Coordinates of C-alpha atoms in Angstrom, one line a residue:
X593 CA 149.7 60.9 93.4
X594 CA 146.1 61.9 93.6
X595 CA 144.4 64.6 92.5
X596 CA 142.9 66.8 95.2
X597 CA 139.4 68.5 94.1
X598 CA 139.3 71.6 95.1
X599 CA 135.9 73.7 96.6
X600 CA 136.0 75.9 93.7
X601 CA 136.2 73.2 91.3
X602 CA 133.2 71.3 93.0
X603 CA 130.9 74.4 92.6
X604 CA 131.9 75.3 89.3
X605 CA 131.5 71.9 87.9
X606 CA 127.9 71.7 89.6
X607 CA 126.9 75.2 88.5
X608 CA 127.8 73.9 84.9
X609 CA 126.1 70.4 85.2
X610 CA 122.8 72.8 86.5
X611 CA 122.4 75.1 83.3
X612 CA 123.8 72.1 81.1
X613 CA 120.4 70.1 82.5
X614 CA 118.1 72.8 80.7
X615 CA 116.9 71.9 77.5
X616 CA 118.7 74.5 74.6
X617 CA 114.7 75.3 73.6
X618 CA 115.0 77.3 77.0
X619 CA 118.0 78.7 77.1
X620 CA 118.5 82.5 77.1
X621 CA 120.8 83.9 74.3
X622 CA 123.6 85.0 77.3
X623 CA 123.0 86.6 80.8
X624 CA 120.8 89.0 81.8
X625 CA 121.9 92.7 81.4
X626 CA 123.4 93.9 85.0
X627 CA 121.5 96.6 84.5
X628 CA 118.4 95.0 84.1
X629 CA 117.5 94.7 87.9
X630 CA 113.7 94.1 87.6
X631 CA 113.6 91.3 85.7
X632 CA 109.6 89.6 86.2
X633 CA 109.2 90.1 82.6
X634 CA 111.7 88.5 81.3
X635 CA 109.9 85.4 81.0
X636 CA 107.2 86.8 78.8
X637 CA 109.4 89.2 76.7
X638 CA 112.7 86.6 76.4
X639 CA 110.4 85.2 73.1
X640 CA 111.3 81.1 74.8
X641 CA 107.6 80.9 76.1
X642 CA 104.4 80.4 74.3
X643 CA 101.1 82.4 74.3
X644 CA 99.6 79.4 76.1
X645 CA 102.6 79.1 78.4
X646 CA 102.5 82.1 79.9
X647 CA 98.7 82.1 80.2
X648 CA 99.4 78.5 82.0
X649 CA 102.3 79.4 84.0
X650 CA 100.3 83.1 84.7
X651 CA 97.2 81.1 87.2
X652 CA 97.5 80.3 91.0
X653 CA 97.2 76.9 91.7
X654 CA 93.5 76.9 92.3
X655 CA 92.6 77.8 89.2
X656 CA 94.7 75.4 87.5
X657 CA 93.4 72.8 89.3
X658 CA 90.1 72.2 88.9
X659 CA 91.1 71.9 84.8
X660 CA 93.4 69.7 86.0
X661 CA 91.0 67.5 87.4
X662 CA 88.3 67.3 84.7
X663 CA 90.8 67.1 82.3
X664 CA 90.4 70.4 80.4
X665 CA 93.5 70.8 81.1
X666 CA 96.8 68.3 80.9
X667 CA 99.3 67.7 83.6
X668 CA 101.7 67.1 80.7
X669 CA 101.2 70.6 78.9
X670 CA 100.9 72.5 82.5
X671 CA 103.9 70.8 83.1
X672 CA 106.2 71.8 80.3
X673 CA 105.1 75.4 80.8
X674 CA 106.5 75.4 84.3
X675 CA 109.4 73.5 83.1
X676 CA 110.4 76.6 80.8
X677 CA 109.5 79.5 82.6
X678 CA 111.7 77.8 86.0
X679 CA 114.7 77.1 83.7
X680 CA 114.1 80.7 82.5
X681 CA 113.6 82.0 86.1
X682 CA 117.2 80.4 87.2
X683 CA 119.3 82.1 84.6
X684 CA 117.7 85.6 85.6
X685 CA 118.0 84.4 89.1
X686 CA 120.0 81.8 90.1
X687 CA 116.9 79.8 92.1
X688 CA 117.7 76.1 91.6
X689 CA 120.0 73.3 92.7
X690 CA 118.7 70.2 90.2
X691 CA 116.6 70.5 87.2
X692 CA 114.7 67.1 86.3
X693 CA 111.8 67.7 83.0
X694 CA 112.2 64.5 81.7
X695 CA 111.2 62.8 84.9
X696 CA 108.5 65.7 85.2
X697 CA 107.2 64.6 82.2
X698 CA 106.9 60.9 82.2
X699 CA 105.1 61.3 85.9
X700 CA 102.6 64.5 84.4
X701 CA 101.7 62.0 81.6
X702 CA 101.3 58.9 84.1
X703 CA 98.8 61.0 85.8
X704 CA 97.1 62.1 82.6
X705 CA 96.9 58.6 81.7
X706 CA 95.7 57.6 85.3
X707 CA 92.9 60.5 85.1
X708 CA 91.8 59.2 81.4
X709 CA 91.2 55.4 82.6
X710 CA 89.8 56.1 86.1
X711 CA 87.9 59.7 85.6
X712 CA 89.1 60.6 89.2
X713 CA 92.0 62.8 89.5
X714 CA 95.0 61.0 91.6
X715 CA 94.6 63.6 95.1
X716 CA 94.2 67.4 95.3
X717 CA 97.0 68.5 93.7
X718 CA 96.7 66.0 90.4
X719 CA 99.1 67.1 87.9
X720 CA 100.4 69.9 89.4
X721 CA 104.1 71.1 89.4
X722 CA 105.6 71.7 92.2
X723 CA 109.3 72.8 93.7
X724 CA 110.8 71.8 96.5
X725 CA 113.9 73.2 98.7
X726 CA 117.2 71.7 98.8
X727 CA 116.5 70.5 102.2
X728 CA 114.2 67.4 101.6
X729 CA 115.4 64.0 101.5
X730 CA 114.1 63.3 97.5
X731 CA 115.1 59.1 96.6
X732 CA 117.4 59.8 93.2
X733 CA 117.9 63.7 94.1
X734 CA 121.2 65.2 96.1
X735 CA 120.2 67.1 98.6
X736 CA 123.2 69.7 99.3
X737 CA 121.3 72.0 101.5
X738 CA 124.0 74.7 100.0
X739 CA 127.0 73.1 101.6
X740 CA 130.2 71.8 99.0
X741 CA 130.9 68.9 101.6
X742 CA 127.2 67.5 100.4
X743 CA 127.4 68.2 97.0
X744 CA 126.9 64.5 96.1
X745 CA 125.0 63.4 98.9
X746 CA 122.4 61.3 97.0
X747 CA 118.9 60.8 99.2
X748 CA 117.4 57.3 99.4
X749 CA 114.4 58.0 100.8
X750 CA 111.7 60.5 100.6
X751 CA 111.0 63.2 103.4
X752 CA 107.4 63.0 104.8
X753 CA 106.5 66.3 102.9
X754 CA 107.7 64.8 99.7
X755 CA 105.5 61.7 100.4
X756 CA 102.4 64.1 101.3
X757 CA 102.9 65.9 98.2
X758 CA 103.5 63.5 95.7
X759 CA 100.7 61.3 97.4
X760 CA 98.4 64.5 96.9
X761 CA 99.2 64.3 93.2
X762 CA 102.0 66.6 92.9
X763 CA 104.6 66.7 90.2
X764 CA 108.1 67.5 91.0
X765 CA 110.1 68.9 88.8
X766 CA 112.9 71.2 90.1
X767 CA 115.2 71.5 93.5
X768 CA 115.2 75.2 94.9
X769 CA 118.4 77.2 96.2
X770 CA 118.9 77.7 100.3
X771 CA 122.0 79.2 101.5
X772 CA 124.8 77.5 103.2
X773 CA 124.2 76.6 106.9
X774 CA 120.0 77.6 106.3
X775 CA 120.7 80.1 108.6
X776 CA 120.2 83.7 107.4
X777 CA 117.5 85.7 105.6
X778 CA 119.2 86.2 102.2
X779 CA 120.6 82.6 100.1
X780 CA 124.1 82.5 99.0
X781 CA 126.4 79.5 99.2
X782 CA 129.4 78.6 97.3
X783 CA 127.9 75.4 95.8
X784 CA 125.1 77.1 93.9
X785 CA 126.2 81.0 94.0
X786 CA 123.3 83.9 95.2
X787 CA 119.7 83.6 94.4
X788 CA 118.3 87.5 93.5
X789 CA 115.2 89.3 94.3
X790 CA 113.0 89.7 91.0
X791 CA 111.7 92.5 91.8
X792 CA 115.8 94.0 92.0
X793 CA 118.5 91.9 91.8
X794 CA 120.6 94.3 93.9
X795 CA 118.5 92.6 96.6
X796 CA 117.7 89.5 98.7
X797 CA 115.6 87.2 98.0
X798 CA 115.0 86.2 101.3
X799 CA 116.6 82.9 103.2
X800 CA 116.4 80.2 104.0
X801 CA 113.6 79.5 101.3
X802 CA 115.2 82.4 98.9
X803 CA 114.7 80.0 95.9
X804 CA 111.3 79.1 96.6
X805 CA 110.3 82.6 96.8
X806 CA 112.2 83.6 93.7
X807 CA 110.9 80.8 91.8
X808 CA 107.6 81.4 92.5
X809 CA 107.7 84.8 92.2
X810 CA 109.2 85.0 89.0
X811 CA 105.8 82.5 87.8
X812 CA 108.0 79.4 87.6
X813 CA 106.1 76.9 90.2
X814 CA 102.9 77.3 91.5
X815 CA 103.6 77.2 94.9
X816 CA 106.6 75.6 97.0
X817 CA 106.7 73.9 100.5
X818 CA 109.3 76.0 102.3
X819 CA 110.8 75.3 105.5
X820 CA 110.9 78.1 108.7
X821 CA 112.8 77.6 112.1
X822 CA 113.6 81.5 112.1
X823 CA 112.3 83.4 109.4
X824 CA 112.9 80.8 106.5
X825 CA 109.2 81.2 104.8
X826 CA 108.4 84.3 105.4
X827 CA 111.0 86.1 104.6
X828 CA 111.2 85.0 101.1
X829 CA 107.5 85.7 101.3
X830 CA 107.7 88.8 102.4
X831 CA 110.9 90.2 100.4
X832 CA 109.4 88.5 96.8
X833 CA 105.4 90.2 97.7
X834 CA 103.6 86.5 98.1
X835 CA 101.2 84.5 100.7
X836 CA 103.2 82.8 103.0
X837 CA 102.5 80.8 106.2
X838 CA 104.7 79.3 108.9
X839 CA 101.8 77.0 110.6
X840 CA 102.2 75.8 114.2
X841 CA 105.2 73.8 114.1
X842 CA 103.9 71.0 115.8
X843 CA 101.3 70.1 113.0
X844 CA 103.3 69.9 110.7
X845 CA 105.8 66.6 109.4
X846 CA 109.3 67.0 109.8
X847 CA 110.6 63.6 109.3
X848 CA 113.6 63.8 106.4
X849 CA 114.2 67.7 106.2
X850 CA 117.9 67.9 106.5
X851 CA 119.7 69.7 109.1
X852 CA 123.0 69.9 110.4
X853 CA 122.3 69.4 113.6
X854 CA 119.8 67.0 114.3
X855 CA 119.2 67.1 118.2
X856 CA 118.4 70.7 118.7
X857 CA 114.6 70.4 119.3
X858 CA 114.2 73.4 121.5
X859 CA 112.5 75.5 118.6
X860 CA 111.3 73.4 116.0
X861 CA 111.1 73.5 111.8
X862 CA 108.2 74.1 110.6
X863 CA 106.8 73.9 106.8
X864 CA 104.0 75.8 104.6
X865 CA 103.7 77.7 100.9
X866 CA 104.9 80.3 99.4
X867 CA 102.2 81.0 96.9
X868 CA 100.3 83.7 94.8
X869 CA 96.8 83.6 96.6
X870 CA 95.2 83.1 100.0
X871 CA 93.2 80.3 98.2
X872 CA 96.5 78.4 97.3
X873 CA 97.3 79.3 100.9
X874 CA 94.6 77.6 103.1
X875 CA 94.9 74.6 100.1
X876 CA 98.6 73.7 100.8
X877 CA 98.3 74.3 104.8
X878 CA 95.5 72.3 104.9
X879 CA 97.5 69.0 102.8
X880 CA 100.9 69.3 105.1
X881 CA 99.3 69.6 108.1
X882 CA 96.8 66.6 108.0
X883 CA 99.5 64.3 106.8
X884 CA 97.5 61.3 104.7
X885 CA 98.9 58.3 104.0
X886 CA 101.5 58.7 106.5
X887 CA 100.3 56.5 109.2
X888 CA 104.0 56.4 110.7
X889 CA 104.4 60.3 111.5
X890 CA 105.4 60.9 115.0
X891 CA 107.2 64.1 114.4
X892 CA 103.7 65.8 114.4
X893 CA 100.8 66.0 116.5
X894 CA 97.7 64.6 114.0
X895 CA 94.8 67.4 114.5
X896 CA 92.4 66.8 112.1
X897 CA 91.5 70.2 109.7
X898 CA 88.8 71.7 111.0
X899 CA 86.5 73.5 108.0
X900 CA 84.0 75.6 109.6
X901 CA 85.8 78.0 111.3
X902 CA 85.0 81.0 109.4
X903 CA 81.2 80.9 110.1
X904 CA 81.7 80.8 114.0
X905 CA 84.2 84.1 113.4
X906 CA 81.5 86.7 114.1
X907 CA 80.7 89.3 112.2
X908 CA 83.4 92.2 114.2
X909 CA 86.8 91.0 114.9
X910 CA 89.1 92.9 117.1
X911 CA 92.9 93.3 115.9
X912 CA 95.9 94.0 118.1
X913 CA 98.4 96.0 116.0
X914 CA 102.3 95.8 116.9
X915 CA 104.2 98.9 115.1
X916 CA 107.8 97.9 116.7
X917 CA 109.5 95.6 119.1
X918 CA 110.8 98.6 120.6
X919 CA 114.8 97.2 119.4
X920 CA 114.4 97.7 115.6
X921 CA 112.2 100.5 114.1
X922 CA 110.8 99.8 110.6
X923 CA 111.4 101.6 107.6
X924 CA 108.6 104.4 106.4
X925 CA 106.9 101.9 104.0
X926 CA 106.7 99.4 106.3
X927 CA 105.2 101.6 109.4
X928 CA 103.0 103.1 106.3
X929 CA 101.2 100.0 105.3
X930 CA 100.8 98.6 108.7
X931 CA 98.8 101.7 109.6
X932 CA 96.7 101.7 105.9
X933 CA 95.7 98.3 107.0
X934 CA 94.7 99.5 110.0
X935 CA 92.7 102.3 108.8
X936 CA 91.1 99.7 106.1
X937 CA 89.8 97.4 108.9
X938 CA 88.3 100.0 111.1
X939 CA 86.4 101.4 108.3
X940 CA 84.9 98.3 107.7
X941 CA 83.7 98.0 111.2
X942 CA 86.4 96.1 113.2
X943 CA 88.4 97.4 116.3
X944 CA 92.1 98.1 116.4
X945 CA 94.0 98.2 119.4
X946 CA 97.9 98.7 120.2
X947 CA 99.6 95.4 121.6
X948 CA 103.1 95.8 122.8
X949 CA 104.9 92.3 123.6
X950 CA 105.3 91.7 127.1
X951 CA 108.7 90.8 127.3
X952 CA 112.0 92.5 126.6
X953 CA 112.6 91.7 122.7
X954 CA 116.5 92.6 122.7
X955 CA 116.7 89.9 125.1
X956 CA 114.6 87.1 123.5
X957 CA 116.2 87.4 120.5
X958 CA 120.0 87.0 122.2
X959 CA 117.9 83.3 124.1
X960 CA 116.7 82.5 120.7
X961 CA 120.3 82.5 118.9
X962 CA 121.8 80.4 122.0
X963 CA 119.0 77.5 121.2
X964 CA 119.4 77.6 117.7
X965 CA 123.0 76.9 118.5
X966 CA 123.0 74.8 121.5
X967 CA 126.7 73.5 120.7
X968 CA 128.4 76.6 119.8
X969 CA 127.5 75.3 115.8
X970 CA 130.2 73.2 116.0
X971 CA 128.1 70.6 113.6
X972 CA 127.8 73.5 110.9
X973 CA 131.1 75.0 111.4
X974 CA 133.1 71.5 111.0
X975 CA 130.7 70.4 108.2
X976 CA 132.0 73.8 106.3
X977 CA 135.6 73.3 107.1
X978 CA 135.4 69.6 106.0
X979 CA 135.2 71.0 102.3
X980 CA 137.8 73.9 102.6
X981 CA 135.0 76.3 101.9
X982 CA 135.0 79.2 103.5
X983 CA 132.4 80.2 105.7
X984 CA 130.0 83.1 105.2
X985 CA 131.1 86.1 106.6
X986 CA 127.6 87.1 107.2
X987 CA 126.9 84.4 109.4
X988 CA 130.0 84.5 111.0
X989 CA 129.1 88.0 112.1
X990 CA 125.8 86.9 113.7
X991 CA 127.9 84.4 115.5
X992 CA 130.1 86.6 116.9
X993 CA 127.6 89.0 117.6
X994 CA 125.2 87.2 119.7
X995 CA 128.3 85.4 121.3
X996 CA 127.2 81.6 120.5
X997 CA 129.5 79.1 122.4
X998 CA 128.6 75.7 123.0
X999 CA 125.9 76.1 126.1
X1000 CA 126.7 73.4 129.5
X1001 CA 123.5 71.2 130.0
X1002 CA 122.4 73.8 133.0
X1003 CA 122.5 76.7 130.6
X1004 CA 120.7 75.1 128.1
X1005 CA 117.7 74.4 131.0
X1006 CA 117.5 77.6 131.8
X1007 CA 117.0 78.7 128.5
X1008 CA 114.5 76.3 127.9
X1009 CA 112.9 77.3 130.8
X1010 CA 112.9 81.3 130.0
X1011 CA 111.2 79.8 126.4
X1012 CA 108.6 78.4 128.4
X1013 CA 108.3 81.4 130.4
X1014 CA 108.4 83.4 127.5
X1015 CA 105.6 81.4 125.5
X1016 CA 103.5 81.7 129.1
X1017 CA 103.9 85.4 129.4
X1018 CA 102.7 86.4 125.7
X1019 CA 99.6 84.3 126.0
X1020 CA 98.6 85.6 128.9
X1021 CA 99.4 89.0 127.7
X1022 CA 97.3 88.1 124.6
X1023 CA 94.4 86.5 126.6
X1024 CA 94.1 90.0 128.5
X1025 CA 93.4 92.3 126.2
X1026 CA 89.9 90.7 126.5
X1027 CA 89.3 94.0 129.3
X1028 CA 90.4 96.1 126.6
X1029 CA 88.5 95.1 123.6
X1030 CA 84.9 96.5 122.7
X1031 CA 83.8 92.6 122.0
X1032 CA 84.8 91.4 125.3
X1033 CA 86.7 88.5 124.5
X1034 CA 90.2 88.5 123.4
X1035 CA 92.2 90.2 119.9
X1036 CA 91.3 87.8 117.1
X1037 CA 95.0 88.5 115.1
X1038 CA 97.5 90.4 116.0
X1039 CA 99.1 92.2 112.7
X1040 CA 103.1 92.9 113.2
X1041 CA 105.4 93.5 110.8
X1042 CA 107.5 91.0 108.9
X1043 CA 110.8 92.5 109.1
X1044 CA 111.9 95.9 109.6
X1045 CA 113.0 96.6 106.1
X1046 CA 111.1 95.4 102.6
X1047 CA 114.4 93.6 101.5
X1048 CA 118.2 94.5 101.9
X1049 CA 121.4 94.7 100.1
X1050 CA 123.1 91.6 99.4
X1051 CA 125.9 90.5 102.5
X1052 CA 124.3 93.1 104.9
X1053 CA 123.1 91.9 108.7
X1054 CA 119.8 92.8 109.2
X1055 CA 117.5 92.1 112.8
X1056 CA 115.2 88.8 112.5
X1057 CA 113.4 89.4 115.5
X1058 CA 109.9 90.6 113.8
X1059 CA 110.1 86.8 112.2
X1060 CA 112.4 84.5 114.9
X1061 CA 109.6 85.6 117.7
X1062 CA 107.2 83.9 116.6
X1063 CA 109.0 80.4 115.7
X1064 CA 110.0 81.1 120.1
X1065 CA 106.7 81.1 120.8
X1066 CA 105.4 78.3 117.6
X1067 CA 102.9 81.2 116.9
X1068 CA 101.1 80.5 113.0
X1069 CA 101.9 82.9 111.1
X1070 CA 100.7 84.7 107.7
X1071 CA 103.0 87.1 105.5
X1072 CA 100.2 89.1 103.0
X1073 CA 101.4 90.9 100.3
X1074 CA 99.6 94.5 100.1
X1075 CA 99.3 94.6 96.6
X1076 CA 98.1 98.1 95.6
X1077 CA 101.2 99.4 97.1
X1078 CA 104.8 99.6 96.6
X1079 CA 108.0 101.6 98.2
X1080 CA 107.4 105.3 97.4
X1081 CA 110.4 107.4 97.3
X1082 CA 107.6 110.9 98.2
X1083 CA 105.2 108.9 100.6
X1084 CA 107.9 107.3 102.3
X1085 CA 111.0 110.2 102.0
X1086 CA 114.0 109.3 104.7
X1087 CA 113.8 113.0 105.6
X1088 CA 110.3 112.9 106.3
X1089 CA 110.6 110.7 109.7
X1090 CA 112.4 112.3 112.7
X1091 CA 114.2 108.8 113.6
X1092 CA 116.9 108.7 116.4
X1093 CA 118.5 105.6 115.9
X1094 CA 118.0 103.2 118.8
X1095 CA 121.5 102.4 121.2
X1096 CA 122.0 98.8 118.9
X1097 CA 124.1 98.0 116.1
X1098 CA 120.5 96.6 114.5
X1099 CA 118.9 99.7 114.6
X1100 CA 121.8 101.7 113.6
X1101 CA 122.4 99.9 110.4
X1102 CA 118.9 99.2 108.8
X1103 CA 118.2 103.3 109.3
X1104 CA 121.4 104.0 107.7
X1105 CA 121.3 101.8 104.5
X1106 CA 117.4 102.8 104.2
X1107 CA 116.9 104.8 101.1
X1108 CA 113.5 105.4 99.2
X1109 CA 115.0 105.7 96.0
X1110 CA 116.8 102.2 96.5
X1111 CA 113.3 100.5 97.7
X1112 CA 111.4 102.0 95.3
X1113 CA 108.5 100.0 93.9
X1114 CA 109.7 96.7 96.1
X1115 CA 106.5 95.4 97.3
X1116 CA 105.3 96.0 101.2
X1117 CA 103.3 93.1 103.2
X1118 CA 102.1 92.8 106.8
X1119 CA 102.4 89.5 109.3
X1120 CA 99.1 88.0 110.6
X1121 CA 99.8 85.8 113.8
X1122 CA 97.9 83.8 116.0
X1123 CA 98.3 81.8 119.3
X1124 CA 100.1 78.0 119.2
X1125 CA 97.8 75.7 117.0
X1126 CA 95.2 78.1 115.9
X1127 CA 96.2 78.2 112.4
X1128 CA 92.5 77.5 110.7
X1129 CA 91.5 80.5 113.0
X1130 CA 94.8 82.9 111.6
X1131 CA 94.4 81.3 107.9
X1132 CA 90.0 82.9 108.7
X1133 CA 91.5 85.8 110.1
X1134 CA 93.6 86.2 107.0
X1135 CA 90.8 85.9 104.5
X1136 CA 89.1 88.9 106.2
X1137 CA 92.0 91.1 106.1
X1138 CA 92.7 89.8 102.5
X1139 CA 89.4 90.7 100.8
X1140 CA 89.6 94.2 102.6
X1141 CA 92.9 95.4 101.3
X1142 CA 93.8 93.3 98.4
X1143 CA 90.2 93.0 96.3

C-alpha cells in the first residue's frame, strides 16, 4: 500500500532542506530570542559576518557598482557577503524559499573572469547579487509561489525579468518568500511558514513581495524585482521603510511570472525594486522597463527611456495632496508625515493643493476584488485543496467579505467598463486642477498615502485601497521612506485625535488595533503617483521630494 505524503510533511521536509542549504559558517548558534523583536542588527552583532562584509553588504547598489565595474571591487567577494548576511536574514526572518551560493559563486567569478580578459563589465548590473520572488519561472529553480501543491514544480525556462536581469549582469543567488495565493499584504503560507518585519517581528512584512522587502531590508540583497497587481511592492516597501516603485504596468515584461490564474488580464502585474536609494530606484526601473535583448516581448509595450526629463521639470512644481479616501482614515503617524512633507515642499517654493478622488472609493475597491477574481478563484481555491492544505483564513475572509463568485461574461463587461470609466474620470479630474493651480497647468505628483496603517499584526484584515487604486487605474507609483522619522508614541498619542470611526468593518478595525506604543519607531513613508505611463516624470518628481525631506 502506498504511503500518502502528507501537507505537513511536504512543508516540514522543505523548511529543513532550506536551512540545511546554508553553509554551517553562517549558521546562527539557535533561533532568535522571541523577545528580540527588532532584529536589523543582528547581522552585524551575530559575530558570522566580516568587517569587510558588513561594509560590502552596508552600500546601495550604486555605489557598489561602479567598483564593480573597474574592478576595485570583485563580484566573487561582493557576492559571498550577500550570501551570508541573506542566510543570516532568513533565520531572523524567515525570507527565502531556495538558497543557491555555490551557483552564486561560480557565475560572480565567471564575470570576474569575463571583466579581467575584456576590461568591460558584462551590463549595468555586472557582478551584482540580486534576489528574486518565488514567482519567476528560474530554469533549475522550483518555483512554489507559496502553495504545497507546487512544491516541486521545477521551472524550465527563464521569465523575461530573469533574462533582463541576468543579461544586465546580475547574479542570482537566493529565491524570496510570497504568501500562498499572492493575494494579501502580509506573506505566510504553509510551504515556507511567515516572513517578519525587521523592524518588529510581531509585524508584517508586507505581501505579496514580503520576502523581498525583508531581505532587503535586513541588508541581505541589494535590491529585488518584486511583483504588484494590488499592493505587492509597495507594501513591503512601505512596511520595511525602502524605495519602491510599481511602474506603469504596461511597460513592463510579464512573460513567465507565475499565477494561478492566467487569463485574468483586466488589471495587470506589474514589476519594479525594492531598494535602499532613489538612485537604485530610477537604475532598476529604467533596466525592466526597456527590456534588452528580448526582441520577442509582447507582454509590454516597448517605450524607449527617456533621460532628460528632469531638466524640462521647471523650477516650481505643484503637488496635489490626498489625506484619505474618505473609507479608511490613516493612523496619526501616517496623517503626520504626509502633512511634514507638505510643509517641507512649500517652504522650498512649491504649491500644495488638496485633491480628493473623484469617484466613490468604497465602491472601487468592491469592482476591483470582482476582477481580481473573475471566476469566483476557483483556480486558487482548487489548487489549495489539491494539496490538503488548508486555506488562509485571512484570505478567506476577504473573499467572503467582498462577496467574490464567479462573475457571468455580462458582469464581467460591465465591470471592465466601470474600470474604464473609472481610469477616464480620475484623469480628467487630474487634468483639471490646471484652474486651480498657481502654474497654470496641471498637479505634477499627487502624494497619498501608502496604506492606512505603517504595518499590522500578523493574521489581521487591513484595507488595500490606498495601494489597489492605483494598479485600477495602472497609475506609476513611488513608496519613499521618510527617514528622519519614526512612529512616536507623544507626537502621534491615540488620545490625541478625536476619530469617529467611519460606518465599515475597515475603518473600525485599523482605529481599534492602532496603538503608538505598538508602532513605535516603525518607519513612516508617503506614495508619489503619476498618470498611466509617466513613470520618468513620477521617478523626476520623486527625486525632488527626495532631496527635500530625506538629505
Amino acid at each position: 500500500m502506498a504511503t500518502v505524503t502528507t501537507w505537513q510533511t511536504i512543508a516540514t521536509e522543505s523548511q529543513e532542506s532550506l536551512l540545511n542549504s546554508i553553509p554551517t559558517k553562517w549558521r546562527l548558534p539557535g533561533p532568535v530570542d522571541a523577545s528580540i523583536t527588532d532584529v536589523r542588527s543582528i547581522p552585524r552583532t551575530c559575530g558570522l559576518l566580516t568587517e569587510k562584509q558588513l561594509e560590502l553588504t552596508e552600500q546601495t547598489a550604486s555605489e557598489l557598482l561602479p567598483k564593480l565595474h573597474d574592478g576595485t571591487l570583485s563580484s566573487a567577494e561582493v557576492t559571498e557577503a550577500f550570501c551570508a548576511r541573506a542566510a543570516i536574514a532568513h533565520q531572523c526572518v524567515n525570507c527565502l524559499t531556495a538558497f543557491f551560493s555555490e551557483e552564486a559563486m561560480a557565475r560572480a567569478r565567471e564575470l570576474d573572469g569575463i571583466l579581467a580578459k575584456t576590461g568591460k563589465p558584462v551590463g549595468p548590473l555586472h557582478g551584482l547579487p540580486v534576489g528574486i520572488k518565488d514567482i519567476f519561472h528560474m530554469k533549475g529553480k522550483r518555483l512554489t509561489m507559496g502553495y504545497v501543491a507546487w512544491h516541486d514544480n521545477e521551472c524550465t525556462t527563464d521569465a523575461s525579468v530573469v533574462q533582463i536581469l541576468r543579461n544586465a549582469g546580475a547574479v542570482f543567488f537566493v529565491r524570496t518568500t510570497m504568501p500562498q495565493t499572492g493575494m494579501f499584504l502580509e506573506t505566510w503560507s504553509n510551504l515556507w511558514g511567515r516572513t517578519k518585519n525587521p523592524f518588529n517581528t510581531n509585524f508584517s512584512a508586507g505581501g505579496s513581495s514580503g520576502g523581498d522587502g525583508a531581505l532587503v531590508a535586513m541588508r541581505g540583497a541589494p535590491f529585488c524585482p518584486s511583483t504588484d497587481i494590488g499592493g505587492s511592492i509597495r507594501a513591503p516597501g512601505t512596511f520595511n521603510g525602502l524605495y519602491a516603485m510599481r511602474p506603469t504596468s504596461e511597460r513592463t515584461a510579464k512573460r513567465g511570472m507565475g499565477t494561478a490564474a492566467p487569463g485574468q488580464i483586466s488589471i495587470k502585474v506589474s514589476c519594479g525594486p525594492n531598494c535602499h536609494s532613489m538612485s537604485d530606484l530610477k537604475l532598476v526601473t529604467e533596466i525592466l522597463l526597456t527590456h534588452h535583448g528580448l526582441p520577442f516581448e509582447t507582454t509590454a509595450v516597448p517605450m524607449p527611456w527617456r533621460k532628460q526629463i528632469r531638466a524640462q521639470q521647471g523650477d516650481k512644481l505643484c503637488f496635489g495632496l490626498m489625506t484619505t479616501d474618505d473609507c479608511v482614515t490613516p493612523h496619526p503617524p501616517i496623517a503626520r508625515a504626509l502633512q511634514e512633507t507638505a510643509a517641507k515642499l512649500r517652504r522650498a517654493g512649491h504649491e500644495v493643493i488638496e485633491f480628493k478622488p473623484p469617484f466613490d472609493c468604497w465602491e472601487i475597491a468592491h469592482a476591483t476584488w470582482q476582477l481580481w477574481f473573475q471566476t469566483g478563484a476557483k483556480e486558487t481555491i482548487d489548487l489549495v485543496e489539491s494539496s490538503g492544505e488548508p486555506i488562509y483564513s485571512t484570505f478567506q475572509w476577504y473573499l467572503d467579505f467582498f462577496k467574490i463568485k464567479p462573475l457571468t461574461v455580462p458582469e464581467l463587461f460591465k465591470l471592465n467598463t466601470k474600470l474604464a470609466e473609472c481610469r477616464y474620470s480620475f484623469t480628467r479630474a487630474w487634468h483639471e486642477t490646471s484652474e486651480r493651480t498657481g502654474t497654470s497647468r496641471p498637479i505634477d505628483a499627487l502624494i497619498a498615502p501608502c496604506a492606512p496603517s505603517a504595518s499590522f499584526p500578523h493574521g489581521h484584515p487591513v484595507w488595500w485601497g490606498y495601494f489597489s487604486l492605483w494598479n485600477l487605474l495602472d497609475y506609476p507609483s513611488v513608496v519613499m521612506p521618510m527617514k528622519k522619522m519614526r512612529v512616536d508614541p507623544i507626537k502621534d498619542a491615540k488620545g490625541d485625535i478625536n476619530h469617529t470611526p467611519k460606518d465599515n468593518v475597515f475603518d473600525k478595525m485599523n482605529w481599534e488595533m492602532y496603538d503608538p506604543e505598538l508602532w513605535k519607531n516603525q518607519p513612516l513613508t508617503i506614495q508619489i503617483v503619476k498618470p498611466q505611463f509617466m513613470d520618468e516624470e513620477l521617478i523626476s518628481v520623486s527625486e525632488t521630494i527626495d532631496e527635500l525631506c530625506n538629505a
